[in-house]
Amino acid sequence: MVKISPSILACDFTRLGQEVADMRAAGVEMVHVDVMDGHFVPNISIGLPVVSSLRKKTDLPLDVHLMISDPLTYAPQFCDAGADIVVFHLESESDPQAVLDAIRKKGKKAGVSIKPQTPAEAVFPYLSQLDMVLVMTVEPGFGGQKFMSDMCPKIAAVRAECSRLGISMDIEVDGGIDNNTISQAANAGANVFVAGSALFGKPDYLSAVRALRENASRA
Ligand code: DX5
Ligand code: ZN
C-alpha cells in the first residue's frame, strides 16, 4: 500500500498545527518528523516538545526519524511524547538491538534507517523485528537535496530479502522525492514516501499529494 508521509521540516513552523491539518485533509497517511541533533548530522531541527504538541493536535500516525547519535537514550522519550513509529539509524552510536527492545517495551512501532553508504545487508539481521526500513535517498541532514537514484538497487535488495523471508515490510524512502523520483523508488520496491519540499509550500496540498500518489501507484 502506498503511504505518503510529508516531512514537516519543509513546513511553515509558525503554523505547524494548521499545516498538518491541511495535509491530513489532503489524504496523507502519516506525518514525518525529522529530529536532528547537530552531531549525527550537521544540522539541528526539532525535538520532544514539538512531538508532544503535534500529538495533541492530530490523529495521524507520527513517523519520527531520529538522526541522532544516541537513540537509546532518546527513543523511549519520543515514544512517551507520542511517536507512533520511531525510526533510528543503524550508523548511530547505540546498539541497534537495545534500541529496538526499548521501543518495543514502550509498545511502539520500530524502524531502522540506513544512510547512502550503508549496504542493504546491514538491515537484514533485524528484518523480522521491524515495522519499517527507511532507505535514505540523500545524505541525511537537510531537505531539498537531489534524489540519489543509485539507491534504487538497495531498495530492491531490501524488498527482495523481505519477500524471501515472507515479510510484508513497509519500505520508506526519504530525500528528493518528487513526481518523477517517486516512480523510480516505487519501481524499486518502496511503498512509503517521505516528501518535504515536494509538498509543503505548494499552493494546493490536495493536488500535490494526489500527484505523488498517482505516480507511485502507476509504477
Ligand atoms: C533529510 C530528512 C528528510 C527531508 C526530506 O535529512 O530526513 O526527511 O526533510 O526533504 P525533501 O523531501 O525536501 O528532500
Ligand atoms: Zn527524514
PDB file of C-alpha atoms and ligand atoms in Angstrom:
ATOM      1  CA  MET A   1       0.000   0.000   0.000  1.00  0.00           C
ATOM      2  CA  VAL A   2       1.300   3.433  -0.957  1.00  0.00           C
ATOM      3  CA  LYS A   3       1.670   5.763   2.015  1.00  0.00           C
ATOM      4  CA  ILE A   4       2.638   9.418   1.843  1.00  0.00           C
ATOM      5  CA  SER A   5       4.497  10.915   4.811  1.00  0.00           C
ATOM      6  CA  PRO A   6       5.043  14.680   4.498  1.00  0.00           C
ATOM      7  CA  SER A   7       8.211  15.902   6.202  1.00  0.00           C
ATOM      8  CA  ILE A   8       7.380  18.881   8.386  1.00  0.00           C
ATOM      9  CA  LEU A   9      10.993  20.034   8.042  1.00  0.00           C
ATOM     10  CA  ALA A  10       9.740  21.932   4.989  1.00  0.00           C
ATOM     11  CA  CYS A  11       6.595  23.372   6.596  1.00  0.00           C
ATOM     12  CA  ASP A  12       5.889  26.831   7.990  1.00  0.00           C
ATOM     13  CA  PHE A  13       6.637  26.111  11.661  1.00  0.00           C
ATOM     14  CA  THR A  14       4.723  29.185  12.798  1.00  0.00           C
ATOM     15  CA  ARG A  15       1.618  27.363  11.526  1.00  0.00           C
ATOM     16  CA  LEU A  16       2.563  23.783  12.337  1.00  0.00           C
ATOM     17  CA  GLY A  17      -0.846  22.604  13.572  1.00  0.00           C
ATOM     18  CA  GLN A  18      -2.651  24.016  10.556  1.00  0.00           C
ATOM     19  CA  GLU A  19      -0.030  22.697   8.133  1.00  0.00           C
ATOM     20  CA  VAL A  20      -0.520  19.173   9.468  1.00  0.00           C
ATOM     21  CA  ALA A  21      -4.309  19.547   9.464  1.00  0.00           C
ATOM     22  CA  ASP A  22      -4.137  20.657   5.833  1.00  0.00           C
ATOM     23  CA  MET A  23      -2.011  17.613   4.954  1.00  0.00           C
ATOM     24  CA  ARG A  24      -4.498  15.368   6.719  1.00  0.00           C
ATOM     25  CA  ALA A  25      -7.290  16.909   4.653  1.00  0.00           C
ATOM     26  CA  ALA A  26      -5.176  16.181   1.571  1.00  0.00           C
ATOM     27  CA  GLY A  27      -5.233  12.488   2.472  1.00  0.00           C
ATOM     28  CA  VAL A  28      -1.740  11.684   3.735  1.00  0.00           C
ATOM     29  CA  GLU A  29      -1.247   8.525   5.794  1.00  0.00           C
ATOM     30  CA  MET A  30       1.276   9.854   8.329  1.00  0.00           C
ATOM     31  CA  VAL A  31       3.489  12.767   9.300  1.00  0.00           C
ATOM     32  CA  HIS A  32       7.290  12.575   9.124  1.00  0.00           C
ATOM     33  CA  VAL A  33       9.153  14.337  11.920  1.00  0.00           C
ATOM     34  CA  ASP A  34      12.885  14.868  11.352  1.00  0.00           C
ATOM     35  CA  VAL A  35      14.850  15.043  14.588  1.00  0.00           C
ATOM     36  CA  MET A  36      18.470  16.206  14.190  1.00  0.00           C
ATOM     37  CA  ASP A  37      20.978  16.660  16.987  1.00  0.00           C
ATOM     38  CA  GLY A  38      23.776  18.627  15.314  1.00  0.00           C
ATOM     39  CA  HIS A  39      26.082  15.670  15.975  1.00  0.00           C
ATOM     40  CA  PHE A  40      24.896  12.679  13.959  1.00  0.00           C
ATOM     41  CA  VAL A  41      24.106  15.142  11.182  1.00  0.00           C
ATOM     42  CA  PRO A  42      25.425  18.683  10.664  1.00  0.00           C
ATOM     43  CA  ASN A  43      22.086  20.334  11.396  1.00  0.00           C
ATOM     44  CA  ILE A  44      19.716  20.886  14.307  1.00  0.00           C
ATOM     45  CA  SER A  45      15.969  20.691  13.807  1.00  0.00           C
ATOM     46  CA  ILE A  46      13.259  19.889  16.327  1.00  0.00           C
ATOM     47  CA  GLY A  47      12.718  17.626  19.291  1.00  0.00           C
ATOM     48  CA  LEU A  48      10.443  16.321  22.013  1.00  0.00           C
ATOM     49  CA  PRO A  49       8.232  19.397  22.658  1.00  0.00           C
ATOM     50  CA  VAL A  50       7.218  19.548  19.008  1.00  0.00           C
ATOM     51  CA  VAL A  51       6.214  15.875  19.003  1.00  0.00           C
ATOM     52  CA  SER A  52       4.193  16.368  22.218  1.00  0.00           C
ATOM     53  CA  SER A  53       2.432  19.398  20.762  1.00  0.00           C
ATOM     54  CA  LEU A  54       1.667  17.644  17.489  1.00  0.00           C
ATOM     55  CA  ARG A  55       0.335  14.622  19.348  1.00  0.00           C
ATOM     56  CA  LYS A  56      -2.388  16.800  20.880  1.00  0.00           C
ATOM     57  CA  LYS A  57      -3.361  18.259  17.510  1.00  0.00           C
ATOM     58  CA  THR A  58      -3.505  15.321  15.096  1.00  0.00           C
ATOM     59  CA  ASP A  59      -4.614  11.709  14.977  1.00  0.00           C
ATOM     60  CA  LEU A  60      -2.267  10.975  12.056  1.00  0.00           C
ATOM     61  CA  PRO A  61       0.491   8.490  12.914  1.00  0.00           C
ATOM     62  CA  LEU A  62       3.710  10.330  13.795  1.00  0.00           C
ATOM     63  CA  ASP A  63       6.659   8.843  11.891  1.00  0.00           C
ATOM     64  CA  VAL A  64       9.654  10.074  13.896  1.00  0.00           C
ATOM     65  CA  HIS A  65      13.016   9.901  12.114  1.00  0.00           C
ATOM     66  CA  LEU A  66      15.836  10.159  14.641  1.00  0.00           C
ATOM     67  CA  MET A  67      19.004  11.498  13.065  1.00  0.00           C
ATOM     68  CA  ILE A  68      20.766  11.489  16.387  1.00  0.00           C
ATOM     69  CA  SER A  69      23.859   9.840  17.846  1.00  0.00           C
ATOM     70  CA  ASP A  70      22.174   8.404  20.939  1.00  0.00           C
ATOM     71  CA  PRO A  71      18.808   6.883  20.062  1.00  0.00           C
ATOM     72  CA  LEU A  72      18.993   4.501  23.039  1.00  0.00           C
ATOM     73  CA  THR A  73      18.549   7.418  25.435  1.00  0.00           C
ATOM     74  CA  TYR A  74      16.008   9.365  23.412  1.00  0.00           C
ATOM     75  CA  ALA A  75      13.864   6.822  21.519  1.00  0.00           C
ATOM     76  CA  PRO A  76      11.839   5.947  24.658  1.00  0.00           C
ATOM     77  CA  GLN A  77      11.299   9.648  25.299  1.00  0.00           C
ATOM     78  CA  PHE A  78       9.945  10.131  21.788  1.00  0.00           C
ATOM     79  CA  CYS A  79       7.642   7.154  22.379  1.00  0.00           C
ATOM     80  CA  ASP A  80       6.334   8.834  25.533  1.00  0.00           C
ATOM     81  CA  ALA A  81       5.940  12.137  23.663  1.00  0.00           C
ATOM     82  CA  GLY A  82       3.547  10.460  21.231  1.00  0.00           C
ATOM     83  CA  ALA A  83       5.513   8.939  18.369  1.00  0.00           C
ATOM     84  CA  ASP A  84       3.736   6.017  16.693  1.00  0.00           C
ATOM     85  CA  ILE A  85       6.795   4.719  14.916  1.00  0.00           C
ATOM     86  CA  VAL A  86      10.370   5.551  15.838  1.00  0.00           C
ATOM     87  CA  VAL A  87      12.996   5.147  13.136  1.00  0.00           C
ATOM     88  CA  PHE A  88      16.648   5.323  14.150  1.00  0.00           C
ATOM     89  CA  HIS A  89      19.899   4.983  12.236  1.00  0.00           C
ATOM     90  CA  LEU A  90      21.949   1.814  12.219  1.00  0.00           C
ATOM     91  CA  GLU A  91      25.020   4.093  11.987  1.00  0.00           C
ATOM     92  CA  SER A  92      24.255   5.729  15.356  1.00  0.00           C
ATOM     93  CA  GLU A  93      26.355   5.069  18.450  1.00  0.00           C
ATOM     94  CA  SER A  94      23.690   2.904  20.120  1.00  0.00           C
ATOM     95  CA  ASP A  95      23.376  -0.871  19.951  1.00  0.00           C
ATOM     96  CA  PRO A  96      20.540  -1.438  17.445  1.00  0.00           C
ATOM     97  CA  GLN A  97      19.078  -4.397  19.333  1.00  0.00           C
ATOM     98  CA  ALA A  98      18.950  -2.408  22.559  1.00  0.00           C
ATOM     99  CA  VAL A  99      17.155   0.469  20.809  1.00  0.00           C
ATOM    100  CA  LEU A 100      14.652  -1.940  19.222  1.00  0.00           C
ATOM    101  CA  ASP A 101      13.989  -3.511  22.622  1.00  0.00           C
ATOM    102  CA  ALA A 102      13.493  -0.075  24.187  1.00  0.00           C
ATOM    103  CA  ILE A 103      10.949   0.942  21.530  1.00  0.00           C
ATOM    104  CA  ARG A 104       9.084  -2.371  21.823  1.00  0.00           C
ATOM    105  CA  LYS A 105       8.964  -2.005  25.595  1.00  0.00           C
ATOM    106  CA  LYS A 106       7.045   1.215  25.022  1.00  0.00           C
ATOM    107  CA  GLY A 107       4.619  -0.656  22.764  1.00  0.00           C
ATOM    108  CA  LYS A 108       5.505   1.401  19.690  1.00  0.00           C
ATOM    109  CA  LYS A 109       6.458   0.503  16.152  1.00  0.00           C
ATOM    110  CA  ALA A 110      10.131   0.455  15.223  1.00  0.00           C
ATOM    111  CA  GLY A 111      12.117   1.145  12.097  1.00  0.00           C
ATOM    112  CA  VAL A 112      15.750   1.377  11.143  1.00  0.00           C
ATOM    113  CA  SER A 113      17.266   3.720   8.624  1.00  0.00           C
ATOM    114  CA  ILE A 114      20.422   3.421   6.562  1.00  0.00           C
ATOM    115  CA  LYS A 115      22.489   6.210   5.036  1.00  0.00           C
ATOM    116  CA  PRO A 116      23.572   6.087   1.383  1.00  0.00           C
ATOM    117  CA  GLN A 117      26.906   4.418   2.113  1.00  0.00           C
ATOM    118  CA  THR A 118      25.444   1.652   4.262  1.00  0.00           C
ATOM    119  CA  PRO A 119      24.630  -1.529   2.344  1.00  0.00           C
ATOM    120  CA  ALA A 120      21.216  -3.199   2.326  1.00  0.00           C
ATOM    121  CA  GLU A 121      22.653  -6.233   4.098  1.00  0.00           C
ATOM    122  CA  ALA A 122      23.156  -4.167   7.271  1.00  0.00           C
ATOM    123  CA  VAL A 123      19.421  -4.276   7.998  1.00  0.00           C
ATOM    124  CA  PHE A 124      18.937  -7.965   7.188  1.00  0.00           C
ATOM    125  CA  PRO A 125      19.606  -9.272  10.718  1.00  0.00           C
ATOM    126  CA  TYR A 126      16.796  -7.076  12.088  1.00  0.00           C
ATOM    127  CA  LEU A 127      14.105  -7.515   9.440  1.00  0.00           C
ATOM    128  CA  SER A 128      11.950  -9.931  11.419  1.00  0.00           C
ATOM    129  CA  GLN A 129      11.671  -7.380  14.233  1.00  0.00           C
ATOM    130  CA  LEU A 130      10.949  -4.295  12.158  1.00  0.00           C
ATOM    131  CA  ASP A 131       7.821  -2.477  11.081  1.00  0.00           C
ATOM    132  CA  MET A 132       9.690  -0.346   8.593  1.00  0.00           C
ATOM    133  CA  VAL A 133      13.036   0.061   6.847  1.00  0.00           C
ATOM    134  CA  LEU A 134      13.997   3.592   5.803  1.00  0.00           C
ATOM    135  CA  VAL A 135      16.413   3.764   2.892  1.00  0.00           C
ATOM    136  CA  MET A 136      17.835   7.285   2.713  1.00  0.00           C
ATOM    137  CA  THR A 137      17.957   8.634  -0.817  1.00  0.00           C
ATOM    138  CA  VAL A 138      20.046  11.661   0.207  1.00  0.00           C
ATOM    139  CA  GLU A 139      22.700  12.178   2.879  1.00  0.00           C
ATOM    140  CA  PRO A 140      20.608  12.937   5.976  1.00  0.00           C
ATOM    141  CA  GLY A 141      20.691  16.447   7.404  1.00  0.00           C
ATOM    142  CA  PHE A 142      18.902  18.754   5.023  1.00  0.00           C
ATOM    143  CA  GLY A 143      15.734  18.992   2.985  1.00  0.00           C
ATOM    144  CA  GLY A 144      15.677  19.976  -0.663  1.00  0.00           C
ATOM    145  CA  GLN A 145      18.521  17.752  -1.855  1.00  0.00           C
ATOM    146  CA  LYS A 146      18.669  15.756  -5.060  1.00  0.00           C
ATOM    147  CA  PHE A 147      17.385  12.170  -5.115  1.00  0.00           C
ATOM    148  CA  MET A 148      20.186   9.604  -5.423  1.00  0.00           C
ATOM    149  CA  SER A 149      18.841   7.170  -7.993  1.00  0.00           C
ATOM    150  CA  ASP A 150      21.755   4.847  -7.339  1.00  0.00           C
ATOM    151  CA  MET A 151      19.956   3.931  -4.105  1.00  0.00           C
ATOM    152  CA  CYS A 152      17.281   2.074  -6.100  1.00  0.00           C
ATOM    153  CA  PRO A 153      19.191  -1.234  -6.205  1.00  0.00           C
ATOM    154  CA  LYS A 154      19.471  -1.030  -2.415  1.00  0.00           C
ATOM    155  CA  ILE A 155      15.715  -0.550  -2.074  1.00  0.00           C
ATOM    156  CA  ALA A 156      15.230  -3.546  -4.356  1.00  0.00           C
ATOM    157  CA  ALA A 157      17.660  -5.638  -2.317  1.00  0.00           C
ATOM    158  CA  VAL A 158      15.766  -4.909   0.913  1.00  0.00           C
ATOM    159  CA  ARG A 159      12.460  -5.716  -0.790  1.00  0.00           C
ATOM    160  CA  ALA A 160      13.857  -8.949  -2.205  1.00  0.00           C
ATOM    161  CA  GLU A 161      15.123 -10.102   1.177  1.00  0.00           C
ATOM    162  CA  CYS A 162      11.779  -9.288   2.830  1.00  0.00           C
ATOM    163  CA  SER A 163       9.982 -11.281   0.134  1.00  0.00           C
ATOM    164  CA  ARG A 164      12.395 -14.174   0.582  1.00  0.00           C
ATOM    165  CA  LEU A 165      11.560 -14.173   4.288  1.00  0.00           C
ATOM    166  CA  GLY A 166       7.838 -13.800   3.613  1.00  0.00           C
ATOM    167  CA  ILE A 167       7.668 -10.428   5.387  1.00  0.00           C
ATOM    168  CA  SER A 168       5.405  -7.683   4.037  1.00  0.00           C
ATOM    169  CA  MET A 169       7.572  -4.753   5.131  1.00  0.00           C
ATOM    170  CA  ASP A 170       6.952  -1.049   4.838  1.00  0.00           C
ATOM    171  CA  ILE A 171       9.971   0.285   2.945  1.00  0.00           C
ATOM    172  CA  GLU A 172      10.253   4.046   3.250  1.00  0.00           C
ATOM    173  CA  VAL A 173      12.351   6.367   1.128  1.00  0.00           C
ATOM    174  CA  ASP A 174      13.397   9.821   2.248  1.00  0.00           C
ATOM    175  CA  GLY A 175      15.112  12.590   0.326  1.00  0.00           C
ATOM    176  CA  GLY A 176      14.481  14.230  -3.015  1.00  0.00           C
ATOM    177  CA  ILE A 177      11.121  12.556  -3.603  1.00  0.00           C
ATOM    178  CA  ASP A 178       9.064  14.359  -6.255  1.00  0.00           C
ATOM    179  CA  ASN A 179       6.683  13.387  -9.049  1.00  0.00           C
ATOM    180  CA  ASN A 180       9.474  11.829 -11.090  1.00  0.00           C
ATOM    181  CA  THR A 181      11.700  10.232  -8.488  1.00  0.00           C
ATOM    182  CA  ILE A 182       8.775   8.687  -6.621  1.00  0.00           C
ATOM    183  CA  SER A 183       8.183   6.382  -9.599  1.00  0.00           C
ATOM    184  CA  GLN A 184      11.798   5.194  -9.531  1.00  0.00           C
ATOM    185  CA  ALA A 185      11.602   4.487  -5.804  1.00  0.00           C
ATOM    186  CA  ALA A 186       8.245   2.723  -6.149  1.00  0.00           C
ATOM    187  CA  ASN A 187       9.537   0.601  -9.033  1.00  0.00           C
ATOM    188  CA  ALA A 188      12.450  -0.454  -6.864  1.00  0.00           C
ATOM    189  CA  GLY A 189      10.062  -1.627  -4.144  1.00  0.00           C
ATOM    190  CA  ALA A 190       9.441   1.301  -1.787  1.00  0.00           C
ATOM    191  CA  ASN A 191       5.876   1.916  -0.589  1.00  0.00           C
ATOM    192  CA  VAL A 192       6.223   4.717   1.993  1.00  0.00           C
ATOM    193  CA  PHE A 193       7.297   8.068   0.603  1.00  0.00           C
ATOM    194  CA  VAL A 194       8.603  10.993   2.596  1.00  0.00           C
ATOM    195  CA  ALA A 195       8.269  14.315   0.833  1.00  0.00           C
ATOM    196  CA  GLY A 196       9.191  17.702   2.218  1.00  0.00           C
ATOM    197  CA  SER A 197       9.823  20.284  -0.453  1.00  0.00           C
ATOM    198  CA  ALA A 198       7.574  18.489  -2.962  1.00  0.00           C
ATOM    199  CA  LEU A 199       4.559  19.053  -0.677  1.00  0.00           C
ATOM    200  CA  PHE A 200       4.905  21.936   1.782  1.00  0.00           C
ATOM    201  CA  GLY A 201       4.964  25.270   0.073  1.00  0.00           C
ATOM    202  CA  LYS A 202       2.855  24.005  -2.808  1.00  0.00           C
ATOM    203  CA  PRO A 203      -0.271  26.116  -3.356  1.00  0.00           C
ATOM    204  CA  ASP A 204      -2.604  23.113  -3.333  1.00  0.00           C
ATOM    205  CA  TYR A 205      -1.729  20.246  -0.994  1.00  0.00           C
ATOM    206  CA  LEU A 206      -4.599  18.074  -2.224  1.00  0.00           C
ATOM    207  CA  SER A 207      -3.391  18.005  -5.809  1.00  0.00           C
ATOM    208  CA  ALA A 208       0.271  17.731  -4.760  1.00  0.00           C
ATOM    209  CA  VAL A 209      -0.467  14.660  -2.617  1.00  0.00           C
ATOM    210  CA  ARG A 210      -2.683  13.169  -5.306  1.00  0.00           C
ATOM    211  CA  ALA A 211       0.009  13.598  -7.975  1.00  0.00           C
ATOM    212  CA  LEU A 212       2.640  11.904  -5.828  1.00  0.00           C
ATOM    213  CA  ARG A 213       0.273   9.055  -5.037  1.00  0.00           C
ATOM    214  CA  GLU A 214      -0.647   8.541  -8.683  1.00  0.00           C
ATOM    215  CA  ASN A 215       2.984   8.466  -9.766  1.00  0.00           C
ATOM    216  CA  ALA A 216       3.798   5.957  -7.035  1.00  0.00           C
ATOM    217  CA  SER A 217       0.803   3.741  -7.782  1.00  0.00           C
ATOM    218  CA  ARG A 218       1.434   3.695 -11.514  1.00  0.00           C
ATOM    219  CA  ALA A 219       4.954   2.373 -11.006  1.00  0.00           C
TER     220      ALA A 219
HETATM  221  C1  DX5 B   1      16.675  14.767   5.374  1.00  0.00           C
HETATM  222  C2  DX5 B   1      15.366  14.459   6.025  1.00  0.00           C
HETATM  223  C3  DX5 B   1      14.228  14.441   5.087  1.00  0.00           C
HETATM  224  C4  DX5 B   1      13.935  15.753   4.408  1.00  0.00           C
HETATM  225  C5  DX5 B   1      13.291  15.469   3.081  1.00  0.00           C
HETATM  226  O1  DX5 B   1      17.705  14.539   6.270  1.00  0.00           O
HETATM  227  O2  DX5 B   1      15.415  13.179   6.661  1.00  0.00           O
HETATM  228  O3  DX5 B   1      13.049  13.918   5.706  1.00  0.00           O
HETATM  229  O4  DX5 B   1      13.084  16.580   5.148  1.00  0.00           O
HETATM  230  O5  DX5 B   1      13.129  16.662   2.386  1.00  0.00           O
HETATM  231  P1  DX5 B   1      12.951  16.707   0.815  1.00  0.00           P
HETATM  232  O6  DX5 B   1      11.695  15.925   0.503  1.00  0.00           O
HETATM  233  O7  DX5 B   1      12.817  18.149   0.534  1.00  0.00           O
HETATM  234  O8  DX5 B   1      14.153  16.066   0.208  1.00  0.00           O
HETATM  235 ZN    ZN B   2      13.533  12.182   7.346  1.00  0.00          ZN
END
